[in-house]
PDB file of C-alpha atoms and ligand atoms in Angstrom:
ATOM      1  CA  UNK A 204       0.132   0.245  -0.130  1.00 58.00           C
ATOM      2  CA  UNK A 205       1.685   3.482  -0.823  1.00 87.00           C
ATOM      3  CA  UNK A 206       2.014   6.228   1.637  1.00 96.00           C
ATOM      4  CA  UNK A 207      -0.917   8.900   0.579  1.00 97.00           C
ATOM      5  CA  UNK A 208       1.417  12.413   0.479  1.00 98.00           C
ATOM      6  CA  UNK A 209       0.556  15.714   2.873  1.00 98.00           C
ATOM      7  CA  UNK A 210       2.275  19.007   2.252  1.00 98.00           C
ATOM      8  CA  UNK A 211       1.271  20.869   4.943  1.00 98.00           C
ATOM      9  CA  UNK A 212       1.626  24.209   6.138  1.00 98.00           C
ATOM     10  CA  UNK A 213       2.886  26.113   9.082  1.00 98.00           C
ATOM     11  CA  UNK A 214       1.784  29.739   9.242  1.00 98.00           C
ATOM     12  CA  UNK A 215       3.944  30.415  11.567  1.00 98.00           C
ATOM     13  CA  UNK A 216       2.699  33.808  13.382  1.00 98.00           C
ATOM     14  CA  UNK A 217       1.211  35.276  10.239  1.00 98.00           C
ATOM     15  CA  UNK A 218      -2.126  35.549   9.019  1.00 98.00           C
ATOM     16  CA  UNK A 219      -4.430  37.237  11.187  1.00 98.00           C
ATOM     17  CA  UNK A 220      -8.561  36.902  10.123  1.00 98.00           C
ATOM     18  CA  UNK A 221      -8.636  38.513   7.280  1.00 98.00           C
ATOM     19  CA  UNK A 222      -5.930  36.954   5.246  1.00 98.00           C
ATOM     20  CA  UNK A 223      -7.213  33.432   6.200  1.00 98.00           C
ATOM     21  CA  UNK A 224     -10.342  34.199   4.834  1.00 98.00           C
ATOM     22  CA  UNK A 225      -8.811  35.492   1.868  1.00 98.00           C
ATOM     23  CA  UNK A 226      -6.486  32.541   2.229  1.00 98.00           C
ATOM     24  CA  UNK A 227      -9.658  30.458   2.208  1.00 98.00           C
ATOM     25  CA  UNK A 228     -11.492  31.958  -0.460  1.00 98.00           C
ATOM     26  CA  UNK A 229      -7.749  32.169  -3.198  1.00 98.00           C
ATOM     27  CA  UNK A 230      -7.361  28.126  -1.774  1.00 98.00           C
ATOM     28  CA  UNK A 231     -10.994  26.909  -2.796  1.00 97.00           C
ATOM     29  CA  UNK A 232     -10.832  28.332  -5.887  1.00 96.00           C
ATOM     30  CA  UNK A 233      -7.709  26.506  -7.717  1.00 95.00           C
ATOM     31  CA  UNK A 234      -7.686  23.383  -8.507  1.00 88.00           C
ATOM     32  CA  UNK A 235      -6.680  20.558  -6.358  1.00 94.00           C
ATOM     33  CA  UNK A 236      -5.611  17.389  -7.038  1.00 95.00           C
ATOM     34  CA  UNK A 237      -6.413  14.155  -5.380  1.00 95.00           C
ATOM     35  CA  UNK A 238      -4.146  11.549  -4.481  1.00 96.00           C
ATOM     36  CA  UNK A 239      -2.837  14.650  -1.440  1.00 97.00           C
ATOM     37  CA  UNK A 240      -3.804  15.513   2.209  1.00 98.00           C
ATOM     38  CA  UNK A 241      -3.365  19.046   2.432  1.00 98.00           C
ATOM     39  CA  UNK A 242      -3.320  20.845   6.027  1.00 98.00           C
ATOM     40  CA  UNK A 243      -3.116  24.510   6.388  1.00 98.00           C
ATOM     41  CA  UNK A 244      -1.385  25.449  10.650  1.00 98.00           C
ATOM     42  CA  UNK A 245      -2.568  28.605  11.247  1.00 98.00           C
ATOM     43  CA  UNK A 246      -2.411  30.801  13.740  1.00 98.00           C
ATOM     44  CA  UNK A 247      -4.859  30.074  16.694  1.00 98.00           C
ATOM     45  CA  UNK A 248      -7.107  32.727  16.491  1.00 98.00           C
ATOM     46  CA  UNK A 249      -7.489  32.297  13.050  1.00 98.00           C
ATOM     47  CA  UNK A 250      -8.302  27.923  13.034  1.00 98.00           C
ATOM     48  CA  UNK A 251     -12.352  29.512  13.424  1.00 98.00           C
ATOM     49  CA  UNK A 252     -12.571  30.936  10.398  1.00 98.00           C
ATOM     50  CA  UNK A 253     -10.298  28.564   8.394  1.00 98.00           C
ATOM     51  CA  UNK A 254     -12.266  25.994  10.287  1.00 98.00           C
ATOM     52  CA  UNK A 255     -15.925  27.330   8.453  1.00 98.00           C
ATOM     53  CA  UNK A 256     -14.537  28.220   5.827  1.00 98.00           C
ATOM     54  CA  UNK A 257     -13.083  24.645   4.955  1.00 97.00           C
ATOM     55  CA  UNK A 258     -15.377  22.688   6.188  1.00 96.00           C
ATOM     56  CA  UNK A 259     -16.603  19.950   3.355  1.00 95.00           C
ATOM     57  CA  UNK A 260     -12.936  20.753   1.104  1.00 96.00           C
ATOM     58  CA  UNK A 261     -10.578  18.045   1.166  1.00 95.00           C
ATOM     59  CA  UNK A 262      -8.131  20.725   3.087  1.00 97.00           C
ATOM     60  CA  UNK A 263      -7.968  19.334   6.686  1.00 98.00           C
ATOM     61  CA  UNK A 264      -7.303  21.850   9.221  1.00 98.00           C
ATOM     62  CA  UNK A 265      -4.194  21.693  11.744  1.00 98.00           C
ATOM     63  CA  UNK A 266      -2.526  23.751  15.299  1.00 98.00           C
ATOM     64  CA  UNK A 267       1.564  24.636  15.494  1.00 98.00           C
ATOM     65  CA  UNK A 268       1.305  24.041  18.587  1.00 98.00           C
ATOM     66  CA  UNK A 269      -0.411  21.650  22.249  1.00 98.00           C
ATOM     67  CA  UNK A 270      -0.351  20.980  25.804  1.00 98.00           C
ATOM     68  CA  UNK A 271      -0.419  17.586  27.608  1.00 98.00           C
ATOM     69  CA  UNK A 272      -2.607  18.635  29.889  1.00 98.00           C
ATOM     70  CA  UNK A 273      -6.257  18.962  29.746  1.00 97.00           C
ATOM     71  CA  UNK A 274      -6.864  21.906  30.821  1.00 97.00           C
ATOM     72  CA  UNK A 275      -5.787  23.712  34.343  1.00 98.00           C
ATOM     73  CA  UNK A 276      -3.585  26.318  35.956  1.00 98.00           C
ATOM     74  CA  UNK A 277      -0.661  26.396  32.079  1.00 98.00           C
ATOM     75  CA  UNK A 278      -1.019  30.155  30.858  1.00 98.00           C
ATOM     76  CA  UNK A 279      -1.086  30.893  27.669  1.00 97.00           C
ATOM     77  CA  UNK A 280      -1.321  26.724  26.433  1.00 98.00           C
ATOM     78  CA  UNK A 281      -4.212  25.019  24.192  1.00 98.00           C
ATOM     79  CA  UNK A 282      -5.046  21.859  25.310  1.00 98.00           C
ATOM     80  CA  UNK A 283      -6.074  19.062  22.639  1.00 98.00           C
ATOM     81  CA  UNK A 284      -9.286  18.706  23.234  1.00 98.00           C
ATOM     82  CA  UNK A 285     -10.075  21.892  23.173  1.00 98.00           C
ATOM     83  CA  UNK A 286      -8.873  22.001  19.146  1.00 98.00           C
ATOM     84  CA  UNK A 287     -10.817  19.221  18.489  1.00 98.00           C
ATOM     85  CA  UNK A 288     -13.597  20.996  19.326  1.00 98.00           C
ATOM     86  CA  UNK A 289     -13.109  23.316  16.727  1.00 98.00           C
ATOM     87  CA  UNK A 290     -13.209  20.689  13.554  1.00 97.00           C
ATOM     88  CA  UNK A 291      -9.150  20.889  14.145  1.00 98.00           C
ATOM     89  CA  UNK A 292      -7.248  16.666  13.357  1.00 98.00           C
ATOM     90  CA  UNK A 293      -3.594  17.656  13.311  1.00 98.00           C
ATOM     91  CA  UNK A 294      -0.885  19.546  15.390  1.00 98.00           C
ATOM     92  CA  UNK A 295       2.612  19.996  14.867  1.00 98.00           C
ATOM     93  CA  UNK A 296       4.871  18.936  17.891  1.00 98.00           C
ATOM     94  CA  UNK A 297       8.788  20.310  18.546  1.00 98.00           C
ATOM     95  CA  UNK A 298       9.502  22.385  15.767  1.00 98.00           C
ATOM     96  CA  UNK A 299      11.814  23.588  15.910  1.00 98.00           C
ATOM     97  CA  UNK A 300      11.596  27.094  16.580  1.00 98.00           C
ATOM     98  CA  UNK A 301       9.538  25.888  19.554  1.00 98.00           C
ATOM     99  CA  UNK A 302      12.663  23.757  21.042  1.00 98.00           C
ATOM    100  CA  UNK A 303      15.409  26.479  20.116  1.00 97.00           C
ATOM    101  CA  UNK A 304      12.586  29.977  21.609  1.00 97.00           C
ATOM    102  CA  UNK A 305      10.419  28.241  23.756  1.00 97.00           C
ATOM    103  CA  UNK A 306      12.491  25.508  25.985  1.00 97.00           C
ATOM    104  CA  UNK A 307      10.878  22.447  24.268  1.00 98.00           C
ATOM    105  CA  UNK A 308      12.685  19.672  24.989  1.00 98.00           C
ATOM    106  CA  UNK A 309      12.463  16.204  23.691  1.00 98.00           C
ATOM    107  CA  UNK A 310      11.108  15.093  26.537  1.00 98.00           C
ATOM    108  CA  UNK A 311       7.459  17.807  26.356  1.00 98.00           C
ATOM    109  CA  UNK A 312       7.937  17.401  22.419  1.00 98.00           C
ATOM    110  CA  UNK A 313       7.115  13.294  23.047  1.00 98.00           C
ATOM    111  CA  UNK A 314       3.858  14.324  25.996  1.00 98.00           C
ATOM    112  CA  UNK A 315       2.594  17.205  23.492  1.00 98.00           C
ATOM    113  CA  UNK A 316       2.592  14.271  21.391  1.00 98.00           C
ATOM    114  CA  UNK A 317       1.240  11.754  23.674  1.00 98.00           C
ATOM    115  CA  UNK A 318      -1.927  13.522  24.837  1.00 98.00           C
ATOM    116  CA  UNK A 319      -2.455  15.125  21.185  1.00 98.00           C
ATOM    117  CA  UNK A 320      -3.233  11.747  19.505  1.00 98.00           C
ATOM    118  CA  UNK A 321      -5.202  10.579  22.692  1.00 98.00           C
ATOM    119  CA  UNK A 322      -7.288  13.573  21.635  1.00 98.00           C
ATOM    120  CA  UNK A 323      -7.569  12.081  18.314  1.00 98.00           C
ATOM    121  CA  UNK A 324      -4.715  14.519  16.587  1.00 98.00           C
ATOM    122  CA  UNK A 325      -2.052  12.977  15.095  1.00 98.00           C
ATOM    123  CA  UNK A 326       0.120  14.846  15.339  1.00 98.00           C
ATOM    124  CA  UNK A 327       3.554  16.016  12.953  1.00 99.00           C
ATOM    125  CA  UNK A 328       6.690  15.494  14.677  1.00 98.00           C
ATOM    126  CA  UNK A 329       9.372  17.917  13.164  1.00 98.00           C
ATOM    127  CA  UNK A 330      13.357  16.974  13.573  1.00 98.00           C
ATOM    128  CA  UNK A 331      16.515  17.912  12.555  1.00 98.00           C
ATOM    129  CA  UNK A 332      20.064  19.265  12.595  1.00 98.00           C
ATOM    130  CA  UNK A 333      21.372  22.765  13.470  1.00 97.00           C
ATOM    131  CA  UNK A 334      23.950  23.893  10.937  1.00 96.00           C
ATOM    132  CA  UNK A 335      26.652  23.378  13.432  1.00 96.00           C
ATOM    133  CA  UNK A 336      25.756  19.953  14.228  1.00 97.00           C
ATOM    134  CA  UNK A 337      25.342  19.105  10.299  1.00 96.00           C
ATOM    135  CA  UNK A 338      29.627  20.523  10.553  1.00 95.00           C
ATOM    136  CA  UNK A 339      30.483  18.874  12.958  1.00 97.00           C
ATOM    137  CA  UNK A 340      28.852  15.660  11.545  1.00 97.00           C
ATOM    138  CA  UNK A 341      26.997  14.866  13.903  1.00 98.00           C
ATOM    139  CA  UNK A 342      23.064  15.279  11.626  1.00 98.00           C
ATOM    140  CA  UNK A 343      22.760  11.647  12.292  1.00 98.00           C
ATOM    141  CA  UNK A 344      23.123  11.467  16.161  1.00 98.00           C
ATOM    142  CA  UNK A 345      20.904  14.742  17.140  1.00 98.00           C
ATOM    143  CA  UNK A 346      18.285  12.204  14.249  1.00 98.00           C
ATOM    144  CA  UNK A 347      19.016   9.974  16.771  1.00 98.00           C
ATOM    145  CA  UNK A 348      18.407  11.289  20.321  1.00 98.00           C
ATOM    146  CA  UNK A 349      15.258  13.737  18.501  1.00 98.00           C
ATOM    147  CA  UNK A 350      13.287  10.193  17.525  1.00 98.00           C
ATOM    148  CA  UNK A 351      14.235   7.899  20.326  1.00 98.00           C
ATOM    149  CA  UNK A 352      11.171   9.246  22.381  1.00 98.00           C
ATOM    150  CA  UNK A 353       8.935   8.334  19.424  1.00 98.00           C
ATOM    151  CA  UNK A 354       8.793   4.434  20.650  1.00 97.00           C
ATOM    152  CA  UNK A 355       5.278   5.192  22.875  1.00 97.00           C
ATOM    153  CA  UNK A 356       3.294   7.088  20.328  1.00 98.00           C
ATOM    154  CA  UNK A 357       1.014   5.542  18.077  1.00 98.00           C
ATOM    155  CA  UNK A 358       2.431   4.820  14.108  1.00 98.00           C
ATOM    156  CA  UNK A 359      -0.650   5.299  12.734  1.00 97.00           C
ATOM    157  CA  UNK A 360      -1.568   8.895  13.906  1.00 98.00           C
ATOM    158  CA  UNK A 361       2.577   9.665  13.350  1.00 98.00           C
ATOM    159  CA  UNK A 362       3.528  11.602  11.059  1.00 98.00           C
ATOM    160  CA  UNK A 363       7.349  12.822  11.297  1.00 98.00           C
ATOM    161  CA  UNK A 364       8.585  15.636   9.419  1.00 98.00           C
ATOM    162  CA  UNK A 365      12.817  15.871   8.524  1.00 98.00           C
ATOM    163  CA  UNK A 366      13.603  20.535   8.603  1.00 98.00           C
ATOM    164  CA  UNK A 367      17.200  21.174   9.285  1.00 98.00           C
ATOM    165  CA  UNK A 368      16.876  23.747  10.827  1.00 96.00           C
ATOM    166  CA  UNK A 369      19.304  25.742   8.414  1.00 96.00           C
ATOM    167  CA  UNK A 370      17.057  25.053   5.536  1.00 95.00           C
ATOM    168  CA  UNK A 371      13.847  26.597   7.766  1.00 95.00           C
ATOM    169  CA  UNK A 372      13.586  29.723   6.673  1.00 90.00           C
ATOM    170  CA  UNK A 373      17.365  30.639   5.087  1.00 92.00           C
ATOM    171  CA  UNK A 374      16.309  30.018   1.464  1.00 89.00           C
ATOM    172  CA  UNK A 375      18.803  27.114   1.846  1.00 92.00           C
ATOM    173  CA  UNK A 376      17.180  23.741   0.909  1.00 94.00           C
ATOM    174  CA  UNK A 377      19.104  20.422   1.371  1.00 95.00           C
ATOM    175  CA  UNK A 378      19.794  18.817  -2.103  1.00 97.00           C
ATOM    176  CA  UNK A 379      17.615  16.026  -2.361  1.00 97.00           C
ATOM    177  CA  UNK A 380      20.315  13.716  -2.082  1.00 97.00           C
ATOM    178  CA  UNK A 381      20.269  14.915   1.349  1.00 97.00           C
ATOM    179  CA  UNK A 382      17.091  14.572   2.572  1.00 98.00           C
ATOM    180  CA  UNK A 383      16.079  11.090   1.223  1.00 98.00           C
ATOM    181  CA  UNK A 384      19.645  10.211   3.560  1.00 98.00           C
ATOM    182  CA  UNK A 385      18.012  12.284   6.725  1.00 98.00           C
ATOM    183  CA  UNK A 386      14.465  10.107   5.092  1.00 98.00           C
ATOM    184  CA  UNK A 387      15.595   6.464   5.311  1.00 98.00           C
ATOM    185  CA  UNK A 388      17.793   7.230   8.668  1.00 98.00           C
ATOM    186  CA  UNK A 389      14.572   8.073  10.082  1.00 98.00           C
ATOM    187  CA  UNK A 390      13.208   5.395   8.676  1.00 98.00           C
ATOM    188  CA  UNK A 391      15.089   2.619   9.773  1.00 98.00           C
ATOM    189  CA  UNK A 392      14.346   4.329  13.328  1.00 98.00           C
ATOM    190  CA  UNK A 393      10.566   3.413  12.543  1.00 98.00           C
ATOM    191  CA  UNK A 394      11.683   0.384  11.175  1.00 97.00           C
ATOM    192  CA  UNK A 395      13.104  -0.602  14.851  1.00 97.00           C
ATOM    193  CA  UNK A 396      10.545   1.378  17.021  1.00 97.00           C
ATOM    194  CA  UNK A 397       7.358   0.057  15.444  1.00 98.00           C
ATOM    195  CA  UNK A 398       8.138  -2.823  12.557  1.00 97.00           C
ATOM    196  CA  UNK A 399       5.866  -3.022   9.446  1.00 96.00           C
ATOM    197  CA  UNK A 400       4.012  -0.355  10.757  1.00 97.00           C
ATOM    198  CA  UNK A 401       6.530   2.794   9.845  1.00 97.00           C
ATOM    199  CA  UNK A 402       6.135   1.483   6.120  1.00 96.00           C
ATOM    200  CA  UNK A 403       2.986   3.407   6.403  1.00 97.00           C
ATOM    201  CA  UNK A 404       4.656   6.904   8.713  1.00 98.00           C
ATOM    202  CA  UNK A 405       4.937   9.504   6.542  1.00 98.00           C
ATOM    203  CA  UNK A 406       8.187  11.672   6.060  1.00 98.00           C
ATOM    204  CA  UNK A 407       7.557  15.184   5.203  1.00 98.00           C
ATOM    205  CA  UNK A 408      10.726  17.268   4.274  1.00 98.00           C
ATOM    206  CA  UNK A 409      10.920  20.878   5.554  1.00 98.00           C
ATOM    207  CA  UNK A 410      13.050  23.660   4.810  1.00 97.00           C
ATOM    208  CA  UNK A 411      12.273  26.640   1.873  1.00 95.00           C
ATOM    209  CA  UNK A 412      10.129  24.598   0.219  1.00 97.00           C
ATOM    210  CA  UNK A 413       8.986  26.477  -3.021  1.00 97.00           C
ATOM    211  CA  UNK A 414       6.873  25.626  -6.124  1.00 98.00           C
ATOM    212  CA  UNK A 415      10.753  25.647  -8.162  1.00 97.00           C
ATOM    213  CA  UNK A 416      12.400  22.725  -5.831  1.00 97.00           C
ATOM    214  CA  UNK A 417       9.638  20.707  -4.506  1.00 98.00           C
ATOM    215  CA  UNK A 418       9.091  18.036  -7.576  1.00 98.00           C
ATOM    216  CA  UNK A 419      12.791  17.282  -7.369  1.00 98.00           C
ATOM    217  CA  UNK A 420      12.108  17.055  -3.560  1.00 98.00           C
ATOM    218  CA  UNK A 421       9.073  15.268  -3.195  1.00 98.00           C
ATOM    219  CA  UNK A 422      10.618  12.690  -6.583  1.00 97.00           C
ATOM    220  CA  UNK A 423      12.998  10.305  -3.687  1.00 97.00           C
ATOM    221  CA  UNK A 424      11.644   7.627  -2.522  1.00 96.00           C
ATOM    222  CA  UNK A 425      10.910   8.173   0.989  1.00 97.00           C
ATOM    223  CA  UNK A 426       9.956  11.532   1.348  1.00 98.00           C
ATOM    224  CA  UNK A 427       6.362  12.311   1.247  1.00 98.00           C
ATOM    225  CA  UNK A 428       5.630  15.306   1.251  1.00 98.00           C
ATOM    226  CA  UNK A 429       6.888  18.566   2.917  1.00 98.00           C
ATOM    227  CA  UNK A 430       6.211  20.848   5.300  1.00 98.00           C
ATOM    228  CA  UNK A 431       5.950  24.577   4.105  1.00 98.00           C
ATOM    229  CA  UNK A 432       6.696  27.491   6.274  1.00 98.00           C
ATOM    230  CA  UNK A 433       6.667  31.032   3.459  1.00 97.00           C
ATOM    231  CA  UNK A 434       5.599  29.475   0.189  1.00 98.00           C
ATOM    232  CA  UNK A 435       2.519  27.813   1.860  1.00 98.00           C
ATOM    233  CA  UNK A 436       1.096  31.685   3.659  1.00 98.00           C
ATOM    234  CA  UNK A 437       0.081  32.097  -0.448  1.00 98.00           C
ATOM    235  CA  UNK A 438      -2.654  29.835  -2.273  1.00 98.00           C
ATOM    236  CA  UNK A 439      -1.393  29.954  -5.622  1.00 97.00           C
ATOM    237  CA  UNK A 440       2.529  28.547  -4.696  1.00 98.00           C
ATOM    238  CA  UNK A 441       1.025  26.832  -2.017  1.00 98.00           C
ATOM    239  CA  UNK A 442      -0.767  24.900  -5.028  1.00 98.00           C
ATOM    240  CA  UNK A 443       1.628  24.678  -7.266  1.00 98.00           C
ATOM    241  CA  UNK A 444       3.366  22.762  -4.133  1.00 98.00           C
ATOM    242  CA  UNK A 445       0.064  20.493  -3.587  1.00 98.00           C
ATOM    243  CA  UNK A 446       0.296  19.551  -7.202  1.00 98.00           C
ATOM    244  CA  UNK A 447       4.124  18.684  -6.891  1.00 98.00           C
ATOM    245  CA  UNK A 448       3.131  15.901  -4.731  1.00 98.00           C
ATOM    246  CA  UNK A 449       0.729  14.556  -6.889  1.00 97.00           C
ATOM    247  CA  UNK A 450       2.876  14.559  -9.017  1.00 96.00           C
ATOM    248  CA  UNK A 451       5.939  12.652  -6.926  1.00 96.00           C
ATOM    249  CA  UNK A 452       6.103   8.814  -7.917  1.00 94.00           C
ATOM    250  CA  UNK A 453       4.250   6.332  -5.550  1.00 93.00           C
ATOM    251  CA  UNK A 454       6.372   5.990  -2.619  1.00 90.00           C
ATOM    252  CA  UNK A 455       5.697   2.434  -1.422  1.00 81.00           C
TER     253      UNK A 455
HETATM  254  C1  PEP B 655       8.870  25.535   8.400  1.00 82.16           C
HETATM  255  O1  PEP B 655       9.370  26.761   9.526  1.00 82.16           O
HETATM  256  O2  PEP B 655       8.682  24.644   9.102  1.00 82.16           O
HETATM  257  C2  PEP B 655       9.338  26.174   7.331  1.00 82.16           C
HETATM  258  C3  PEP B 655       9.678  25.215   6.689  1.00 82.16           C
HETATM  259  O3  PEP B 655       9.210  26.491   7.271  1.00 82.16           O
HETATM  260  P1  PEP B 655      10.376  27.313   5.349  1.00 82.16           P
HETATM  261  O4  PEP B 655       9.319  26.393   3.780  1.00 82.16           O
HETATM  262  O5  PEP B 655       9.558  28.903   5.553  1.00 82.16           O
HETATM  263  O6  PEP B 655      11.325  27.149   5.564  1.00 82.16           O
END
């Protein structure tokens, strides 16, 4: 059974309600191909507008983070069930910006992921090395450490995103060979954790994916789509990346 590609847009702290409305109207006008799961992850405050406008469409809705507790004194955090109540089905966890700027660790990311899955969300779990670690030859050691917490998760509700930190928002993209090498390593790690179920886990590449480079990245055998930041903010460029994923060879 082949893995359906995913193209997920991480909007970060962009697009309030007005801009979200314009984006949704524009993307609904695009002739999107079948065979690709498209997901947008707007800021929390824009989720209700997106949910209303995208209801009944094929575009899924995700959040950019989620807390592990169901409720309580956790100022500024959002519980999994609060997202489910809004029609959210996906949650990004462990993004490198959360790790670098907001104290996210492998352990807290794992707790978020487990709670999100327990509430019925599918987790997009981010891993990736910094430039310093790559240049020190420690890419695989970092990926091994970051992926070591995945074991208790449900592979059926897990998507992995390989996002080399040096490629995020920099315009510098991993080559398809670099992406495939990291994805193959991660697939092997998933096999160790989940056995045969690892073959069904989608591994997305993230880091300056654009319409111009998406097709060559998505052609790699273990690259099952993309997690897209900047280029997901515009409906035309996001649609072009979705079309690139639809044209990629099937992933077994
Ligand atoms: C991201 O933040 O997940 C990302 C991949 O950003 P960009 O596409 O802008 O590099």
